[in-house]
Amino acid sequence: MNATVFDTTAEGIMVTNADNLIKTVNPAFTRITGYAPEEVIGRGPSVLSSGRHNSEFYESLWDSVQQKGYWTGEVWNRRKDGSVFPEWLSITAIPGEDGIAKEHVAVFSDITKHKQDEEQIRYQANYDALTGLPNRSLLSDRLTQAIGSANRENWKLALLFVDLDQFKMVNDTFGHAMGDELLQQVASRLKRCVRESDTVARFGGDEFVILLQDVTDMDAVAHIAAKVIDSIIRVFTLHGREVYIGASVGITVFPDDAVNADSLLRNADMAMYQAKEHGRNNYQFFTASMQQRTLERQQLELDLRLAVKRSELEIYYQPVMDAILDRVVSIEALLRWNHPHRGVVSPKLFIPLAEDCGLIGLIGKWVIKGACTQLSQWHKAGFFDLNMAVNLSSRQRELGLDADYLRQVLQDTELSPETLTLEMTESLLMRDTDEAITWLTGFKALGVNLSVDDFGTGYSSLSYLKRFPVDILKIDRSFVNDLPADIDDASLVKTIVAMADSLNLGLVAEGVESKEQADFLVGIGCRNLQGFYYAKPMKAAAMTAWLSGDVQGTGTT
Ligand code: C2E
Ligand code: MG
Ligand code: MG
């Protein structure tokens, strides 16, 4: 062997003679094992043995060396100081002229670091770095394993899907560092709700999954779900600040509801959604009817995708009146779906669906373009000072609707921006507040108006409104419904009128169905009214005819 390589290589080298006694070792050998040459020369290689391998291991190693002339593999050895370390070892037999090995050369490197890296990688692949909980992939392994043993032992399993309510708000309001801290605290609270043998996993963002093994009693499962919710609704202290969140839990049971891991996870997720719909902070067991509903929903979603292609969507128009001047001030664009079998489908049904599957991006842009084109035609037909209101969905922010798009539409349809109002719900304002403000400010900068739809049904605090570039409040139909008889509603509507006044905001009341309601509203200072009392939403052609017959209106044709 080249002496320089022998002396300088990073790998430990040990040469044994025909009797397998150590002849020479290199400096790296000493560095790795701690043994000086004179301490090992003349001794057998077993001086390094760690005791971690049995005799069969060494037998098969030497068999290979004798038969094939070499062996490579991982070996645990012991250093002079007693510490055990993993090494990557290759042993080569150097045959003499008679063909029998006269020397063995063992070359090895310390792979402790490599092993640690491997362990680290294994950990990262299976555990969530933030909370230290098993991640989705390890959960899925454990679930599959648990199903195997549950099958053998005739056990039941329960899977709890836990979704945090209001987590996003904490994250957006207080920042990601607080959000992270909150998730860590949630993780440790969840662990305290279950036994050591159960698994609490972080499934994604603010979603956790709990796997309960060996379940006999559904009441006990319900009890744990209640315990989970109870532990989450208690106050969290984050950097000295008190924060409240909530949790919705969906539960599914093996083998009652499903027998494979994917279906169980899907069921639990579905049940969690039901729990959310039933108001927050409760749990729901999966039921077959949920599945039915989900299937129907999926069918409708497929239909909706086709509807876009097959032009089954149509915009209806409903006027907003100035009740004192008895003239149209604005027209709201309301979407309809002419379903080939179901007939006209209400937007209350399919807009949420379109939001969930992202189709609202495409549909929403189509509505804006269509409504603006129609408005432009009405302007050209002589209804000069008509305005148009279009409803906005919060999801459209992530789905490509921005000020640039709107500017282009306004340009193409030759509309001045003040003629357009975008209506959004309070929940849009509540979600991702800062991003929402930036988004809406972009529209506002173009010169369009912004209106808060269904006002009064959400959080609607004055301080909230001040943060948004809002121009108009639309009093929700539910408050108008029982006017003027209902005293509570009457006083609430009066408060909203005063609020709009003090914030210098425009006001519209929607859902006006009777003269009494109209008179009451005008009497307290709300003169812009929309509702069946004046006109139902109608197709564009019918609206044109209605406008033309509307002698006191803006139409002059
Ligand atoms: P909205 O924006 O609050 O629209 C008012 C709803 O009240 C409309 O329901 C309208 O038909 C109904 N309405 C108007 N006057 C009366 C009345 O006097 N009595 C009663 N009982 N109802 C009245 P519609 O058209 O079913 O729309 C429901 C919701 O769907 C809308 O509520 C809006 O949030 C949403 N929506 C409709 N079109 C679109 C759209 O293009 N994009 C988005 N994102 N949402 C839309
Ligand atoms: Mg609206
Ligand atoms: Mg409304």
mmCIF file of N, CA and C and ligand atoms in Angstrom, residues 315-316 318-319 332-336 345-352 355 360 363-364 366-368 390-394 396 423 425 453-454 474-477 480-481 509-514 517 530-537, ligand 1:
data_model
loop_
_atom_site.group_PDB
_atom_site.id
_atom_site.type_symbol
_atom_site.label_atom_id
_atom_site.label_comp_id
_atom_site.label_asym_id
_atom_site.label_seq_id
_atom_site.Cartn_x
_atom_site.Cartn_y
_atom_site.Cartn_z
ATOM 1 N N ILE A 315 -77.217 36.048 -14.795
ATOM 2 C CA ILE A 315 -77.302 37.108 -13.789
ATOM 3 C C ILE A 315 -78.711 37.702 -13.787
ATOM 4 N N TYR A 316 -79.316 37.761 -12.606
ATOM 5 C CA TYR A 316 -80.592 38.443 -12.415
ATOM 6 C C TYR A 316 -80.304 39.813 -11.804
ATOM 7 N N GLN A 318 -81.877 43.145 -9.465
ATOM 8 C CA GLN A 318 -82.917 43.663 -8.570
ATOM 9 C C GLN A 318 -82.596 45.119 -8.218
ATOM 10 N N PRO A 319 -83.587 45.999 -8.376
ATOM 11 C CA PRO A 319 -83.310 47.414 -8.136
ATOM 12 C C PRO A 319 -83.262 47.773 -6.648
ATOM 13 N N GLU A 332 -78.725 45.527 -8.105
ATOM 14 C CA GLU A 332 -77.824 44.482 -7.612
ATOM 15 C C GLU A 332 -77.837 43.294 -8.557
ATOM 16 N N ALA A 333 -76.654 42.824 -8.896
ATOM 17 C CA ALA A 333 -76.517 41.638 -9.741
ATOM 18 C C ALA A 333 -76.580 40.408 -8.851
ATOM 19 N N LEU A 334 -77.528 39.506 -9.126
ATOM 20 C CA LEU A 334 -77.681 38.296 -8.315
ATOM 21 C C LEU A 334 -77.618 37.077 -9.227
ATOM 22 N N LEU A 335 -76.738 36.177 -8.871
ATOM 23 C CA LEU A 335 -76.452 35.054 -9.748
ATOM 24 C C LEU A 335 -77.503 33.957 -9.619
ATOM 25 N N ARG A 336 -77.833 33.320 -10.731
ATOM 26 C CA ARG A 336 -78.726 32.168 -10.736
ATOM 27 C C ARG A 336 -78.085 31.053 -11.539
ATOM 28 N N VAL A 345 -81.318 27.009 -9.374
ATOM 29 C CA VAL A 345 -80.693 26.735 -8.077
ATOM 30 C C VAL A 345 -80.301 28.055 -7.418
ATOM 31 N N SER A 346 -80.614 28.158 -6.112
ATOM 32 C CA SER A 346 -80.340 29.399 -5.380
ATOM 33 C C SER A 346 -78.838 29.579 -5.148
ATOM 34 N N PRO A 347 -78.377 30.821 -5.238
ATOM 35 C CA PRO A 347 -76.959 31.071 -4.957
ATOM 36 C C PRO A 347 -76.586 30.705 -3.521
ATOM 37 N N LYS A 348 -77.578 30.708 -2.628
ATOM 38 C CA LYS A 348 -77.276 30.332 -1.244
ATOM 39 C C LYS A 348 -76.757 28.906 -1.182
ATOM 40 N N LEU A 349 -77.177 28.097 -2.161
ATOM 41 C CA LEU A 349 -76.748 26.712 -2.210
ATOM 42 C C LEU A 349 -75.429 26.555 -2.950
ATOM 43 N N PHE A 350 -75.315 27.201 -4.105
ATOM 44 C CA PHE A 350 -74.136 26.877 -4.909
ATOM 45 C C PHE A 350 -72.949 27.831 -4.742
ATOM 46 N N ILE A 351 -73.183 29.031 -4.198
ATOM 47 C CA ILE A 351 -72.027 29.917 -3.974
ATOM 48 C C ILE A 351 -71.059 29.302 -2.946
ATOM 49 N N PRO A 352 -71.568 28.792 -1.794
ATOM 50 C CA PRO A 352 -70.638 28.161 -0.854
ATOM 51 C C PRO A 352 -69.877 26.995 -1.492
ATOM 52 N N GLU A 355 -67.255 28.335 -3.620
ATOM 53 C CA GLU A 355 -66.166 28.839 -2.782
ATOM 54 C C GLU A 355 -65.270 27.698 -2.350
ATOM 55 N N ILE A 360 -65.386 29.719 -7.592
ATOM 56 C CA ILE A 360 -65.867 31.081 -7.394
ATOM 57 C C ILE A 360 -64.928 32.093 -8.055
ATOM 58 N N ILE A 363 -66.172 32.102 -11.661
ATOM 59 C CA ILE A 363 -67.562 32.555 -11.687
ATOM 60 C C ILE A 363 -67.658 34.027 -11.290
ATOM 61 N N GLY A 364 -66.920 34.380 -10.239
ATOM 62 C CA GLY A 364 -66.972 35.743 -9.733
ATOM 63 C C GLY A 364 -66.516 36.761 -10.777
ATOM 64 N N TRP A 366 -66.626 36.311 -13.963
ATOM 65 C CA TRP A 366 -67.650 36.295 -15.005
ATOM 66 C C TRP A 366 -68.828 37.204 -14.627
ATOM 67 N N VAL A 367 -69.216 37.166 -13.354
ATOM 68 C CA VAL A 367 -70.329 38.002 -12.894
ATOM 69 C C VAL A 367 -69.963 39.486 -13.033
ATOM 70 N N ILE A 368 -68.755 39.831 -12.591
ATOM 71 C CA ILE A 368 -68.354 41.244 -12.661
ATOM 72 C C ILE A 368 -68.368 41.738 -14.108
ATOM 73 N N VAL A 390 -72.307 44.476 -7.159
ATOM 74 C CA VAL A 390 -71.941 43.078 -7.405
ATOM 75 C C VAL A 390 -71.441 42.482 -6.100
ATOM 76 N N ASN A 391 -71.869 41.252 -5.826
ATOM 77 C CA ASN A 391 -71.436 40.586 -4.590
ATOM 78 C C ASN A 391 -70.049 39.981 -4.749
ATOM 79 N N LEU A 392 -69.294 40.048 -3.672
ATOM 80 C CA LEU A 392 -67.914 39.588 -3.672
ATOM 81 C C LEU A 392 -67.774 38.457 -2.652
ATOM 82 N N SER A 393 -66.981 37.454 -2.992
ATOM 83 C CA SER A 393 -66.708 36.399 -2.025
ATOM 84 C C SER A 393 -65.273 36.550 -1.542
ATOM 85 N N SER A 394 -65.054 36.265 -0.258
ATOM 86 C CA SER A 394 -63.710 36.463 0.300
ATOM 87 C C SER A 394 -62.673 35.615 -0.423
ATOM 88 N N GLN A 396 -62.327 35.102 -3.423
ATOM 89 C CA GLN A 396 -61.874 35.660 -4.693
ATOM 90 C C GLN A 396 -60.535 36.380 -4.563
ATOM 91 N N GLU A 423 -70.164 44.457 -2.978
ATOM 92 C CA GLU A 423 -70.774 44.096 -1.697
ATOM 93 C C GLU A 423 -70.020 42.927 -1.091
ATOM 94 N N THR A 425 -69.534 40.497 2.709
ATOM 95 C CA THR A 425 -70.135 40.213 4.008
ATOM 96 C C THR A 425 -69.137 40.536 5.116
ATOM 97 N N ASP A 453 -72.572 43.911 3.183
ATOM 98 C CA ASP A 453 -73.837 43.214 2.971
ATOM 99 C C ASP A 453 -74.275 42.515 4.258
ATOM 100 N N ASP A 454 -75.544 42.236 4.383
ATOM 101 C CA ASP A 454 -76.074 41.478 5.530
ATOM 102 C C ASP A 454 -75.589 42.071 6.839
ATOM 103 N N LYS A 474 -75.514 47.662 4.319
ATOM 104 C CA LYS A 474 -76.794 47.094 3.901
ATOM 105 C C LYS A 474 -77.391 46.327 5.065
ATOM 106 N N ILE A 475 -78.476 46.854 5.600
ATOM 107 C CA ILE A 475 -79.110 46.224 6.763
ATOM 108 C C ILE A 475 -79.691 44.883 6.349
ATOM 109 N N ASP A 476 -79.350 43.848 7.089
ATOM 110 C CA ASP A 476 -79.779 42.507 6.704
ATOM 111 C C ASP A 476 -81.295 42.346 6.751
ATOM 112 N N ARG A 477 -81.753 41.473 5.834
ATOM 113 C CA ARG A 477 -83.182 41.204 5.698
ATOM 114 C C ARG A 477 -83.828 40.728 6.997
ATOM 115 N N VAL A 480 -85.297 43.414 8.917
ATOM 116 C CA VAL A 480 -86.371 44.156 8.267
ATOM 117 C C VAL A 480 -87.675 43.369 8.335
ATOM 118 N N ASN A 481 -87.509 42.040 8.272
ATOM 119 C CA ASN A 481 -88.622 41.098 8.238
ATOM 120 C C ASN A 481 -89.804 41.440 9.139
ATOM 121 N N ALA A 509 -81.579 49.290 3.047
ATOM 122 C CA ALA A 509 -82.233 48.196 3.766
ATOM 123 C C ALA A 509 -82.689 47.183 2.734
ATOM 124 N N GLU A 510 -82.390 45.900 2.978
ATOM 125 C CA GLU A 510 -82.776 44.885 1.996
ATOM 126 C C GLU A 510 -83.923 44.045 2.528
ATOM 127 N N GLY A 511 -84.649 43.394 1.630
ATOM 128 C CA GLY A 511 -85.739 42.513 2.038
ATOM 129 C C GLY A 511 -86.998 43.255 2.415
ATOM 130 N N VAL A 512 -87.213 44.414 1.828
ATOM 131 C CA VAL A 512 -88.429 45.180 2.130
ATOM 132 C C VAL A 512 -89.590 44.580 1.333
ATOM 133 N N GLU A 513 -90.594 44.079 2.060
ATOM 134 C CA GLU A 513 -91.675 43.375 1.378
ATOM 135 C C GLU A 513 -93.028 44.081 1.481
ATOM 136 N N SER A 514 -93.099 45.100 2.351
ATOM 137 C CA SER A 514 -94.412 45.736 2.515
ATOM 138 C C SER A 514 -94.286 47.252 2.628
ATOM 139 N N GLN A 517 -93.234 48.388 6.141
ATOM 140 C CA GLN A 517 -91.777 48.326 6.358
ATOM 141 C C GLN A 517 -91.100 49.524 5.705
ATOM 142 N N GLN A 530 -84.506 48.031 -0.831
ATOM 143 C CA GLN A 530 -84.471 46.964 -1.839
ATOM 144 C C GLN A 530 -85.381 45.852 -1.353
ATOM 145 N N GLY A 531 -86.178 45.280 -2.228
ATOM 146 C CA GLY A 531 -87.016 44.176 -1.779
ATOM 147 C C GLY A 531 -88.163 43.897 -2.713
ATOM 148 N N PHE A 532 -88.859 42.804 -2.418
ATOM 149 C CA PHE A 532 -89.950 42.353 -3.273
ATOM 150 C C PHE A 532 -91.071 43.399 -3.375
ATOM 151 N N TYR A 533 -91.166 44.262 -2.357
ATOM 152 C CA TYR A 533 -92.185 45.317 -2.388
ATOM 153 C C TYR A 533 -92.019 46.170 -3.651
ATOM 154 N N TYR A 534 -90.771 46.360 -4.052
ATOM 155 C CA TYR A 534 -90.508 47.153 -5.261
ATOM 156 C C TYR A 534 -90.366 46.262 -6.485
ATOM 157 N N ALA A 535 -89.516 45.270 -6.385
ATOM 158 C CA ALA A 535 -89.304 44.361 -7.513
ATOM 159 C C ALA A 535 -88.514 43.149 -7.059
ATOM 160 N N LYS A 536 -88.832 42.000 -7.663
ATOM 161 C CA LYS A 536 -88.034 40.796 -7.413
ATOM 162 C C LYS A 536 -86.835 40.822 -8.352
ATOM 163 N N PRO A 537 -85.817 40.019 -8.051
ATOM 164 C CA PRO A 537 -84.716 39.914 -9.008
ATOM 165 C C PRO A 537 -85.261 39.380 -10.333
HETATM 166 P P1 C2E B 1 -77.531 39.164 -0.816
HETATM 167 O O1 C2E B 1 -76.389 39.788 -1.517
HETATM 168 O O2 C2E B 1 -77.841 39.640 0.551
HETATM 169 O O3 C2E B 1 -78.759 39.347 -1.769
HETATM 170 C C1 C2E B 1 -80.029 39.610 -1.342
HETATM 171 C C2 C2E B 1 -80.863 38.388 -1.358
HETATM 172 O O4 C2E B 1 -82.133 38.684 -0.827
HETATM 173 C C3 C2E B 1 -81.109 37.855 -2.764
HETATM 174 O O5 C2E B 1 -81.177 36.459 -2.648
HETATM 175 C C4 C2E B 1 -82.483 38.421 -3.086
HETATM 176 O O6 C2E B 1 -83.185 37.670 -4.044
HETATM 177 C C5 C2E B 1 -83.144 38.339 -1.746
HETATM 178 N N1 C2E B 1 -84.211 39.309 -1.600
HETATM 179 C C6 C2E B 1 -84.261 40.560 -2.084
HETATM 180 N N2 C2E B 1 -85.397 41.179 -1.694
HETATM 181 C C7 C2E B 1 -86.092 40.294 -0.961
HETATM 182 C C8 C2E B 1 -87.354 40.346 -0.270
HETATM 183 O O7 C2E B 1 -88.055 41.322 -0.263
HETATM 184 N N3 C2E B 1 -87.733 39.247 0.398
HETATM 185 C C9 C2E B 1 -86.982 38.123 0.412
HETATM 186 N N4 C2E B 1 -87.441 37.073 1.085
HETATM 187 N N5 C2E B 1 -85.785 38.029 -0.216
HETATM 188 C C10 C2E B 1 -85.341 39.114 -0.895
HETATM 189 P P2 C2E B 1 -80.485 35.532 -3.655
HETATM 190 O O8 C2E B 1 -80.554 36.125 -5.013
HETATM 191 O O9 C2E B 1 -81.015 34.169 -3.416
HETATM 192 O O10 C2E B 1 -78.977 35.598 -3.209
HETATM 193 C C11 C2E B 1 -78.601 35.079 -1.994
HETATM 194 C C12 C2E B 1 -77.195 35.431 -1.681
HETATM 195 O O11 C2E B 1 -76.288 34.788 -2.566
HETATM 196 C C13 C2E B 1 -76.902 36.907 -1.843
HETATM 197 O O12 C2E B 1 -77.340 37.583 -0.724
HETATM 198 C C14 C2E B 1 -75.412 36.899 -1.991
HETATM 199 O O13 C2E B 1 -74.789 36.846 -0.740
HETATM 200 C C15 C2E B 1 -75.171 35.599 -2.711
HETATM 201 N N6 C2E B 1 -74.901 35.889 -4.112
HETATM 202 C C16 C2E B 1 -75.793 36.100 -5.120
HETATM 203 N N7 C2E B 1 -75.137 36.351 -6.266
HETATM 204 C C17 C2E B 1 -73.822 36.317 -5.984
HETATM 205 C C18 C2E B 1 -72.622 36.502 -6.764
HETATM 206 O O14 C2E B 1 -72.624 36.791 -7.942
HETATM 207 N N8 C2E B 1 -71.433 36.367 -6.107
HETATM 208 C C19 C2E B 1 -71.374 36.070 -4.774
HETATM 209 N N9 C2E B 1 -70.191 35.938 -4.206
HETATM 210 N N10 C2E B 1 -72.470 35.899 -4.030
HETATM 211 C C20 C2E B 1 -73.687 36.022 -4.626
#
